[in-house]
């Protein structure tokens, strides 16, 4: 009987799941970087035999450029078994300046309502009659919300 690891590896080797093996290869190479540099990598992809790392900070790009030669030479001599089917000839990095988008879930709940903290007890010292009427209506609204 197969264990979970065998089942997952057999699924990853199927052609329809080739992107999973590509992701596993990229993840193996990403783990060879230092921990602070790993945090600055947004994502990575392989295109035309080049492994691209997209970074989120220019300082990460500089750090990446300092480490890139050692990683390239290590990959020439010892290629991880996850990356043997991919012909990675070069590794490059660039910085993206697009802000990270956060997805927010819109809930079906009603928006939170807070009790009115203002009591509406303020003096209206404006001499202009139009502004005085506007402030009086605002004061009435505040007083009615404060009572309820």
PDB file of C-alpha atoms in Angstrom:
ATOM      1  CA  UNK A   1       0.000   0.000   0.000  1.00  0.00           C
ATOM      2  CA  UNK A   2       1.264   3.458  -0.895  1.00  0.00           C
ATOM      3  CA  UNK A   3       1.807   6.095   1.733  1.00  0.00           C
ATOM      4  CA  UNK A   4       0.853   9.751   1.292  1.00  0.00           C
ATOM      5  CA  UNK A   5       4.311  10.776   0.084  1.00  0.00           C
ATOM      6  CA  UNK A   6       4.258   8.182  -2.719  1.00  0.00           C
ATOM      7  CA  UNK A   7       0.789   9.249  -3.831  1.00  0.00           C
ATOM      8  CA  UNK A   8       1.753  12.925  -3.945  1.00  0.00           C
ATOM      9  CA  UNK A   9       4.964  12.260  -5.867  1.00  0.00           C
ATOM     10  CA  UNK A  10       3.144  10.066  -8.411  1.00  0.00           C
ATOM     11  CA  UNK A  11       0.563  12.829  -8.916  1.00  0.00           C
ATOM     12  CA  UNK A  12       3.267  15.443  -9.391  1.00  0.00           C
ATOM     13  CA  UNK A  13       4.923  13.401 -12.116  1.00  0.00           C
ATOM     14  CA  UNK A  14       1.821  13.421 -14.309  1.00  0.00           C
ATOM     15  CA  UNK A  15       1.873  15.844 -17.261  1.00  0.00           C
ATOM     16  CA  UNK A  16      -1.205  17.772 -16.162  1.00  0.00           C
ATOM     17  CA  UNK A  17       0.563  18.640 -12.894  1.00  0.00           C
ATOM     18  CA  UNK A  18       3.862  19.769 -14.426  1.00  0.00           C
ATOM     19  CA  UNK A  19       3.481  23.191 -12.839  1.00  0.00           C
ATOM     20  CA  UNK A  20       3.683  21.552  -9.422  1.00  0.00           C
ATOM     21  CA  UNK A  21       7.093  20.110 -10.221  1.00  0.00           C
ATOM     22  CA  UNK A  22       8.192  23.490 -11.573  1.00  0.00           C
ATOM     23  CA  UNK A  23       7.042  25.135  -8.337  1.00  0.00           C
ATOM     24  CA  UNK A  24       8.929  22.494  -6.329  1.00  0.00           C
ATOM     25  CA  UNK A  25      12.108  23.227  -8.311  1.00  0.00           C
ATOM     26  CA  UNK A  26      11.774  26.983  -7.775  1.00  0.00           C
ATOM     27  CA  UNK A  27      11.083  26.460  -4.067  1.00  0.00           C
ATOM     28  CA  UNK A  28      14.207  24.304  -3.696  1.00  0.00           C
ATOM     29  CA  UNK A  29      16.382  26.993  -5.270  1.00  0.00           C
ATOM     30  CA  UNK A  30      14.674  29.743  -3.242  1.00  0.00           C
ATOM     31  CA  UNK A  31      15.483  27.916  -0.030  1.00  0.00           C
ATOM     32  CA  UNK A  32      19.189  28.164  -0.862  1.00  0.00           C
ATOM     33  CA  UNK A  33      19.044  31.924  -0.223  1.00  0.00           C
ATOM     34  CA  UNK A  34      19.404  33.500   3.201  1.00  0.00           C
ATOM     35  CA  UNK A  35      16.233  33.856   5.289  1.00  0.00           C
ATOM     36  CA  UNK A  36      15.941  37.672   4.981  1.00  0.00           C
ATOM     37  CA  UNK A  37      16.325  37.425   1.215  1.00  0.00           C
ATOM     38  CA  UNK A  38      13.696  34.672   1.048  1.00  0.00           C
ATOM     39  CA  UNK A  39      11.194  37.008   2.679  1.00  0.00           C
ATOM     40  CA  UNK A  40      11.805  39.677   0.035  1.00  0.00           C
ATOM     41  CA  UNK A  41      11.037  37.350  -2.881  1.00  0.00           C
ATOM     42  CA  UNK A  42       7.494  37.946  -4.099  1.00  0.00           C
ATOM     43  CA  UNK A  43       7.389  35.115  -6.614  1.00  0.00           C
ATOM     44  CA  UNK A  44       9.525  33.337  -9.182  1.00  0.00           C
ATOM     45  CA  UNK A  45       8.995  31.745 -12.570  1.00  0.00           C
ATOM     46  CA  UNK A  46      10.907  29.937 -15.324  1.00  0.00           C
ATOM     47  CA  UNK A  47      10.790  31.314 -18.859  1.00  0.00           C
ATOM     48  CA  UNK A  48      12.984  30.322 -21.810  1.00  0.00           C
ATOM     49  CA  UNK A  49      15.511  28.546 -19.607  1.00  0.00           C
ATOM     50  CA  UNK A  50      15.894  31.515 -17.278  1.00  0.00           C
ATOM     51  CA  UNK A  51      14.746  31.488 -13.676  1.00  0.00           C
ATOM     52  CA  UNK A  52      13.359  34.907 -12.759  1.00  0.00           C
ATOM     53  CA  UNK A  53      12.966  36.061  -9.182  1.00  0.00           C
ATOM     54  CA  UNK A  54      10.672  39.026  -8.580  1.00  0.00           C
ATOM     55  CA  UNK A  55      11.764  40.990  -5.534  1.00  0.00           C
ATOM     56  CA  UNK A  56       9.893  43.627  -3.585  1.00  0.00           C
ATOM     57  CA  UNK A  57      12.772  45.872  -2.509  1.00  0.00           C
ATOM     58  CA  UNK A  58      15.820  47.371  -4.281  1.00  0.00           C
ATOM     59  CA  UNK A  59      18.018  46.321  -1.333  1.00  0.00           C
ATOM     60  CA  UNK A  60      16.971  42.736  -1.963  1.00  0.00           C
ATOM     61  CA  UNK A  61      18.081  43.100  -5.586  1.00  0.00           C
ATOM     62  CA  UNK A  62      21.516  44.232  -4.474  1.00  0.00           C
ATOM     63  CA  UNK A  63      21.781  41.356  -2.003  1.00  0.00           C
ATOM     64  CA  UNK A  64      20.570  38.956  -4.689  1.00  0.00           C
ATOM     65  CA  UNK A  65      23.207  40.204  -7.126  1.00  0.00           C
ATOM     66  CA  UNK A  66      25.894  39.592  -4.493  1.00  0.00           C
ATOM     67  CA  UNK A  67      24.788  35.964  -4.026  1.00  0.00           C
ATOM     68  CA  UNK A  68      23.864  35.112  -7.601  1.00  0.00           C
ATOM     69  CA  UNK A  69      27.285  33.949  -8.776  1.00  0.00           C
ATOM     70  CA  UNK A  70      27.655  31.417  -5.976  1.00  0.00           C
ATOM     71  CA  UNK A  71      24.193  30.029  -6.668  1.00  0.00           C
ATOM     72  CA  UNK A  72      24.793  29.809 -10.430  1.00  0.00           C
ATOM     73  CA  UNK A  73      28.060  27.949  -9.931  1.00  0.00           C
ATOM     74  CA  UNK A  74      26.446  25.594  -7.415  1.00  0.00           C
ATOM     75  CA  UNK A  75      23.611  24.831  -9.826  1.00  0.00           C
ATOM     76  CA  UNK A  76      26.083  24.011 -12.621  1.00  0.00           C
ATOM     77  CA  UNK A  77      27.811  21.362 -10.518  1.00  0.00           C
ATOM     78  CA  UNK A  78      24.956  20.002  -8.446  1.00  0.00           C
ATOM     79  CA  UNK A  79      21.466  20.419  -9.777  1.00  0.00           C
ATOM     80  CA  UNK A  80      18.635  19.524  -7.363  1.00  0.00           C
ATOM     81  CA  UNK A  81      16.717  16.423  -8.368  1.00  0.00           C
ATOM     82  CA  UNK A  82      13.522  18.486  -8.574  1.00  0.00           C
ATOM     83  CA  UNK A  83      15.124  20.650 -11.285  1.00  0.00           C
ATOM     84  CA  UNK A  84      16.627  17.968 -13.505  1.00  0.00           C
ATOM     85  CA  UNK A  85      13.811  18.108 -16.049  1.00  0.00           C
ATOM     86  CA  UNK A  86      14.125  21.886 -16.372  1.00  0.00           C
ATOM     87  CA  UNK A  87      17.048  23.347 -18.266  1.00  0.00           C
ATOM     88  CA  UNK A  88      17.879  26.422 -16.183  1.00  0.00           C
ATOM     89  CA  UNK A  89      20.662  28.284 -17.978  1.00  0.00           C
ATOM     90  CA  UNK A  90      20.507  31.601 -16.168  1.00  0.00           C
ATOM     91  CA  UNK A  91      19.088  33.200 -13.054  1.00  0.00           C
ATOM     92  CA  UNK A  92      17.924  36.806 -13.043  1.00  0.00           C
ATOM     93  CA  UNK A  93      16.078  39.069 -10.655  1.00  0.00           C
ATOM     94  CA  UNK A  94      14.202  42.312 -10.907  1.00  0.00           C
ATOM     95  CA  UNK A  95      12.290  44.571  -8.552  1.00  0.00           C
ATOM     96  CA  UNK A  96       8.598  45.137  -8.976  1.00  0.00           C
ATOM     97  CA  UNK A  97       7.155  48.406  -7.864  1.00  0.00           C
ATOM     98  CA  UNK A  98       3.531  47.380  -7.934  1.00  0.00           C
ATOM     99  CA  UNK A  99       1.942  47.439  -4.502  1.00  0.00           C
ATOM    100  CA  UNK A 100       0.676  44.207  -3.080  1.00  0.00           C
ATOM    101  CA  UNK A 101      -3.075  43.986  -3.366  1.00  0.00           C
ATOM    102  CA  UNK A 102      -5.012  42.689  -0.450  1.00  0.00           C
ATOM    103  CA  UNK A 103      -8.265  40.952  -1.011  1.00  0.00           C
ATOM    104  CA  UNK A 104     -10.955  41.781   1.445  1.00  0.00           C
ATOM    105  CA  UNK A 105     -14.008  39.697   1.902  1.00  0.00           C
ATOM    106  CA  UNK A 106     -17.306  41.491   1.772  1.00  0.00           C
ATOM    107  CA  UNK A 107     -19.483  40.055   4.439  1.00  0.00           C
ATOM    108  CA  UNK A 108     -23.245  39.861   4.408  1.00  0.00           C
ATOM    109  CA  UNK A 109     -23.385  41.344   7.879  1.00  0.00           C
ATOM    110  CA  UNK A 110     -24.634  44.835   8.463  1.00  0.00           C
ATOM    111  CA  UNK A 111     -21.956  47.454   9.033  1.00  0.00           C
ATOM    112  CA  UNK A 112     -21.054  48.141  12.619  1.00  0.00           C
ATOM    113  CA  UNK A 113     -22.942  50.999  14.189  1.00  0.00           C
ATOM    114  CA  UNK A 114     -21.498  52.931  17.057  1.00  0.00           C
ATOM    115  CA  UNK A 115     -23.532  54.927  19.557  1.00  0.00           C
ATOM    116  CA  UNK A 116     -23.498  58.692  19.123  1.00  0.00           C
ATOM    117  CA  UNK A 117     -20.937  60.181  21.489  1.00  0.00           C
ATOM    118  CA  UNK A 118     -21.744  63.805  20.808  1.00  0.00           C
ATOM    119  CA  UNK A 119     -24.637  65.282  22.776  1.00  0.00           C
ATOM    120  CA  UNK A 120     -25.334  68.248  20.522  1.00  0.00           C
ATOM    121  CA  UNK A 121     -24.895  70.784  23.310  1.00  0.00           C
ATOM    122  CA  UNK A 122     -22.800  73.417  21.615  1.00  0.00           C
ATOM    123  CA  UNK A 123     -23.330  77.095  20.994  1.00  0.00           C
ATOM    124  CA  UNK A 124     -23.834  78.421  17.516  1.00  0.00           C
ATOM    125  CA  UNK A 125     -22.121  81.800  17.303  1.00  0.00           C
ATOM    126  CA  UNK A 126     -22.221  82.270  13.549  1.00  0.00           C
ATOM    127  CA  UNK A 127     -23.890  85.465  12.328  1.00  0.00           C
ATOM    128  CA  UNK A 128     -24.485  84.289   8.759  1.00  0.00           C
ATOM    129  CA  UNK A 129     -28.108  83.111   8.666  1.00  0.00           C
ATOM    130  CA  UNK A 130     -27.579  80.302   6.085  1.00  0.00           C
ATOM    131  CA  UNK A 131     -24.722  78.732   8.010  1.00  0.00           C
ATOM    132  CA  UNK A 132     -26.617  79.167  11.268  1.00  0.00           C
ATOM    133  CA  UNK A 133     -29.581  77.160   9.865  1.00  0.00           C
ATOM    134  CA  UNK A 134     -27.258  74.426   8.605  1.00  0.00           C
ATOM    135  CA  UNK A 135     -25.594  74.110  11.993  1.00  0.00           C
ATOM    136  CA  UNK A 136     -28.970  74.081  13.751  1.00  0.00           C
ATOM    137  CA  UNK A 137     -30.146  71.170  11.593  1.00  0.00           C
ATOM    138  CA  UNK A 138     -26.897  69.329  12.336  1.00  0.00           C
ATOM    139  CA  UNK A 139     -27.412  70.017  16.040  1.00  0.00           C
ATOM    140  CA  UNK A 140     -30.980  68.606  15.882  1.00  0.00           C
ATOM    141  CA  UNK A 141     -29.739  65.448  14.121  1.00  0.00           C
ATOM    142  CA  UNK A 142     -27.043  64.928  16.738  1.00  0.00           C
ATOM    143  CA  UNK A 143     -29.523  65.427  19.597  1.00  0.00           C
ATOM    144  CA  UNK A 144     -32.027  62.989  18.075  1.00  0.00           C
ATOM    145  CA  UNK A 145     -29.276  60.365  17.545  1.00  0.00           C
ATOM    146  CA  UNK A 146     -27.950  60.898  21.058  1.00  0.00           C
ATOM    147  CA  UNK A 147     -31.357  60.249  22.626  1.00  0.00           C
ATOM    148  CA  UNK A 148     -31.958  56.985  20.769  1.00  0.00           C
TER     149      UNK A 148
END
